[in-house]
Coordinates of C-alpha atoms in Angstrom, one line a residue:
Chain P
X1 CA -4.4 -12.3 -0.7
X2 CA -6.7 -9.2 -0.3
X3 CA -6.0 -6.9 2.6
X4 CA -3.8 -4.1 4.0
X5 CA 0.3 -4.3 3.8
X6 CA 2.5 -1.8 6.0
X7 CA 6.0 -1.3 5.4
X8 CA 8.6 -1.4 7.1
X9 CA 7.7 -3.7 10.0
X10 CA 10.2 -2.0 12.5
X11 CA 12.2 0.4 12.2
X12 CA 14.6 2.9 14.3
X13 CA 14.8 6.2 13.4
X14 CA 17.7 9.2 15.0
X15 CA 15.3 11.9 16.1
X16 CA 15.4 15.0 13.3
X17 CA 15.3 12.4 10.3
X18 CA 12.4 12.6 7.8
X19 CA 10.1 9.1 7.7
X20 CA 7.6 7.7 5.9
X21 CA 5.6 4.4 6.3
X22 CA 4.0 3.1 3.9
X23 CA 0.2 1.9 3.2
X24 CA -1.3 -0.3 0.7
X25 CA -4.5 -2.3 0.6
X26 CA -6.2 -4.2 -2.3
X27 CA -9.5 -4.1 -1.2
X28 CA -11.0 -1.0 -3.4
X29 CA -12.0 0.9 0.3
X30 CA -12.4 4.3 -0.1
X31 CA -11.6 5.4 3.5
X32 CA -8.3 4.7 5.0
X33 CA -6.5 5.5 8.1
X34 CA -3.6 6.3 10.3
X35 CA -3.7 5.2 13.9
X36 CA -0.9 5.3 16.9
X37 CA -0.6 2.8 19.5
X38 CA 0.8 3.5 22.8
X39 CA 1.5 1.6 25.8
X40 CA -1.8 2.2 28.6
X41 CA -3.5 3.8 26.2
X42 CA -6.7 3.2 23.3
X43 CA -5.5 3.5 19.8
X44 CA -5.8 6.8 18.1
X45 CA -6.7 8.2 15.0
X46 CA -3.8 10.7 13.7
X47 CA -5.1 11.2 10.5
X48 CA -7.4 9.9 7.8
X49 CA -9.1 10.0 4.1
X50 CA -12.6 9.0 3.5
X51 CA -11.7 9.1 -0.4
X52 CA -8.7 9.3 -2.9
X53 CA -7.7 13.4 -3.2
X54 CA -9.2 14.4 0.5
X55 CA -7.7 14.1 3.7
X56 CA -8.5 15.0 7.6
X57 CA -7.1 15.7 10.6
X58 CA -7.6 13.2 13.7
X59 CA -6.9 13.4 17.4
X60 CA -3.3 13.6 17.3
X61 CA -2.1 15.0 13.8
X62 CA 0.6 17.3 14.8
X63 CA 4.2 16.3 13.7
X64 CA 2.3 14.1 10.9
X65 CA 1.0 14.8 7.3
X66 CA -0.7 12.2 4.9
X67 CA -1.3 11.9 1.2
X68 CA -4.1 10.1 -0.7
X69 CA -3.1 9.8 -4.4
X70 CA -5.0 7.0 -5.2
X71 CA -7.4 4.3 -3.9
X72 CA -4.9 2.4 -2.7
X73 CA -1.8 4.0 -1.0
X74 CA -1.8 6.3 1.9
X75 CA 1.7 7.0 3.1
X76 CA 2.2 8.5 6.4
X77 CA 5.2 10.7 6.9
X78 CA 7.2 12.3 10.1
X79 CA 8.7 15.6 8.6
X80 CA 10.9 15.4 11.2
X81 CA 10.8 12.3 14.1
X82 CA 10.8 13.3 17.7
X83 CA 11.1 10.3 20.5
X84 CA 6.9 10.8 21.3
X85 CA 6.2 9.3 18.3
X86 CA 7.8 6.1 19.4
X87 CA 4.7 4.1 18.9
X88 CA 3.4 1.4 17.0
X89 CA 1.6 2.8 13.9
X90 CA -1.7 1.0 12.4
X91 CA -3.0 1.6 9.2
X92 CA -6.6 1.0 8.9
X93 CA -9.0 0.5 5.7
X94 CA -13.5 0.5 5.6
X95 CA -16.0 0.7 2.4
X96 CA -16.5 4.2 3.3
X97 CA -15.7 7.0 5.7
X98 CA -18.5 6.9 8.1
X99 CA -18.5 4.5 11.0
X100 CA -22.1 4.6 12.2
X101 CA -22.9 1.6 9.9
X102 CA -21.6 -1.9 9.8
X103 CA -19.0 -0.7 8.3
X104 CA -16.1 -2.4 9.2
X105 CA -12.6 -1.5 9.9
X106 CA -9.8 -3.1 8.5
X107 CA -6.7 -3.5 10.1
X108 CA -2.9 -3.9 8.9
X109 CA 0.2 -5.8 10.6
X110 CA 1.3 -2.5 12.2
X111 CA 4.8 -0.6 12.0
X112 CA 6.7 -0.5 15.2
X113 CA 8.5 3.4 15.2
X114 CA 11.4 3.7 17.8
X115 CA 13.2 7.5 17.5
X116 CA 16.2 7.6 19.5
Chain Z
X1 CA -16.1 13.7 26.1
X2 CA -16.8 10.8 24.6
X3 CA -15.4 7.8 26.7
X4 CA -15.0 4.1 26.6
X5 CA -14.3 2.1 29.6
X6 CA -13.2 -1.6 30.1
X7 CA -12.5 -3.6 32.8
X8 CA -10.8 -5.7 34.3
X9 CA -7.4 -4.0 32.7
X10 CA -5.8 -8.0 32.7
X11 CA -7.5 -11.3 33.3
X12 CA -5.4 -14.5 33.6
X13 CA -7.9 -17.8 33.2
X14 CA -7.0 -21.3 32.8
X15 CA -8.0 -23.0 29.2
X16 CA -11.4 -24.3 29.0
X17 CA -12.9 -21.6 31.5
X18 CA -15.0 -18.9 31.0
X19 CA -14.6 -15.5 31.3
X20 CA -17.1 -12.2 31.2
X21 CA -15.1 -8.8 29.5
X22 CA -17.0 -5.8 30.5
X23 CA -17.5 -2.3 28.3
X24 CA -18.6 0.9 29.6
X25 CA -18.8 4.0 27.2
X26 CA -20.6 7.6 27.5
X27 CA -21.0 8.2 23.6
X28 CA -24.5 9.6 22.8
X29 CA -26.2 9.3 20.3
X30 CA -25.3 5.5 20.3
X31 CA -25.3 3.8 16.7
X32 CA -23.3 0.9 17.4
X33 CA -20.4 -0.9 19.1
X34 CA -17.7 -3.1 18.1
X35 CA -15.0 -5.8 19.7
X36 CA -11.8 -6.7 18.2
X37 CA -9.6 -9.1 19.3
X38 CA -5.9 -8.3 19.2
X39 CA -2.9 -10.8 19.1
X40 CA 0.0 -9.5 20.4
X41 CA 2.3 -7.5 17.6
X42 CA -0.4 -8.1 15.5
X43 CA -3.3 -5.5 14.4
X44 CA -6.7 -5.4 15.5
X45 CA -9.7 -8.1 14.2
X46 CA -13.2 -7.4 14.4
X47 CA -15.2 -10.5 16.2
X48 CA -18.7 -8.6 16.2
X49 CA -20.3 -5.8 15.9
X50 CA -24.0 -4.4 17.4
X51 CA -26.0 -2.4 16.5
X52 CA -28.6 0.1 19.4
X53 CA -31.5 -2.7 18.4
X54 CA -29.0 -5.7 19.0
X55 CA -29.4 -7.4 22.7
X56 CA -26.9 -10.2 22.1
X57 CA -24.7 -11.2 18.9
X58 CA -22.9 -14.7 18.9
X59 CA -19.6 -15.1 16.9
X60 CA -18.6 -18.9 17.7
X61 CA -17.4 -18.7 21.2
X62 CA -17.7 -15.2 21.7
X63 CA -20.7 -13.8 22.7
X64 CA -21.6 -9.9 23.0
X65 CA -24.3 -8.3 24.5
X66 CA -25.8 -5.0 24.2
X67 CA -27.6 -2.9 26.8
X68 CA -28.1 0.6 25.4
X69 CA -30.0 1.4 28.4
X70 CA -27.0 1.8 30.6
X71 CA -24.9 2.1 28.3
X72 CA -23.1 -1.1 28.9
X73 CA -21.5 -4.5 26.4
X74 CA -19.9 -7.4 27.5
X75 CA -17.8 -10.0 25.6
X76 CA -18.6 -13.2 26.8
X77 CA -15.7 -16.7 26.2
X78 CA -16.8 -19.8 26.3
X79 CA -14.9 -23.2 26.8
X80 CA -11.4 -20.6 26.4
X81 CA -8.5 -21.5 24.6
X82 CA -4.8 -20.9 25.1
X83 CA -5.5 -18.6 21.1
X84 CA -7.7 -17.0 22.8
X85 CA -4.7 -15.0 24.9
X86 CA -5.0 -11.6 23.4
X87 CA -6.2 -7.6 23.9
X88 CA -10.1 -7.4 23.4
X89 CA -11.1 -4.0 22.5
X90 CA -14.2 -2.2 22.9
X91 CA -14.9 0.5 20.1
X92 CA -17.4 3.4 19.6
X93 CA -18.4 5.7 17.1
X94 CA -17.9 9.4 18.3
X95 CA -20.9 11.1 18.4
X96 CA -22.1 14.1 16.5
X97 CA -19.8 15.9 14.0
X98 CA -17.4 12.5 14.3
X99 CA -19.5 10.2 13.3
X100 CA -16.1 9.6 11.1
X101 CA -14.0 8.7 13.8
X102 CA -13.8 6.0 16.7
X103 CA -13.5 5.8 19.9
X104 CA -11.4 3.1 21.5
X105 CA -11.2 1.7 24.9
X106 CA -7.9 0.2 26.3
X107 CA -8.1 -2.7 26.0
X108 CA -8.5 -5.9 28.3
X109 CA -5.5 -8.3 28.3
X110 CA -6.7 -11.9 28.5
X111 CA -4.0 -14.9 29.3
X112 CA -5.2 -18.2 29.2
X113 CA -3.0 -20.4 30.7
X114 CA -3.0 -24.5 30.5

């Protein structure tokens, strides 16, 4: 079935360790996202890749750094997990990197962070 | 600052009502506007999305209108149903330089009870 996967689903991390979640869709998109969902707040865009090899910083990259390999993988990882990035983390696929077009956003299941 | 507002923040309804979800946002230039419908612990779906030159797009029970004008959307339920409990979120394109990025509001939280 075509879409976007996240792994793991949950997870709860000691503050200090090193984690990375993990990013796959099938759809052949070129741009891809990271976005962090908090409690009262919109979703927001930490960091993202409108094409394999390039990469950008969003409204709240610090603490974060991506990779984009390929077409299809783009893991996000926490160098070093603080408890404000307890969040709920949404990776996010579209045809291409600009959004004023009907170009649609793609959504996965979501990873739910807890750092303790 | 580019800006997104919705309202009511909750809205409890009983099933087969209907109910009127309203979207303010400050973004200019305006290219277009999205909803997505959000199940809880689940990620965002798109239901529509509009375009400056779009008054009103239908999606089966959901209908959204546009006024550009006053820089205003609503997300319109008809006949609701207890699925239809979830987050609806209004999204923007950022304006300018960001025309890569989006802009979401916070969501309304809609409970349809029986």
């Amino acid at each position: 079935i075509a879409g976007i996967t996240q792994a793991p689903t949950s997870q709860i991390l000691a503050a200090g360790r090193r984690m990375t979640l993990r990013c796959t869709q099938d759809m052949r998109h070129n741009a891809m996202y990271w976005y962090r969902q908090d409690l009262g707040l919109g979703l927001r865009l930490i960091h993202y890749s409108n094409t394999a090899g390039t990469t950008g910083k969003g409204e709240v990259p610090d603490g974060y750094s991506v990779s984009r390999a390929n077409t299809d993988d783009f893991p996000l990882t926490l160098a070093s997990a603080v408890p404000s990035q307890t969040s709920v983390y949404f990776c996010a696929s579209a045809k291409e990197g600009r959004v004023t077009s009907y170009n649609e956003q793609f959504f996965g299941p979501g990873t739910r962070l807890t750092v303790l | 600052k580019n800006q997104v507002e919705q309202s009511p923040q909750s809205l409890i309804i009983l099933e087969g009502k209907n109910c009127t979800l309203q979207c303010n946002y400050t973004v200019s230039p305006f290219s277009n506007l999205r909803w997505y419908k959000q199940d809880t612990g689940r990620g965002p779906v798109s239901l529509t999305i509009m375009t400056f030159s779009e008054n009103t797009k239908s999606n089966g029970r959901y209908t959204a209108t546009l006024d550009a004008d006053t820089k205003q959307s609503s997300l319109h339920i008809t006949a609701s149903q207890l699925s239809d409990s979830a987050s609806y979120i209004c999204v923007v394109p950022k304006s300018g330089a960001g025309s890569y990025q989006l802009t979401f509001g916070k969501g309304t939280k809609l409970s349809v009870i029986p």
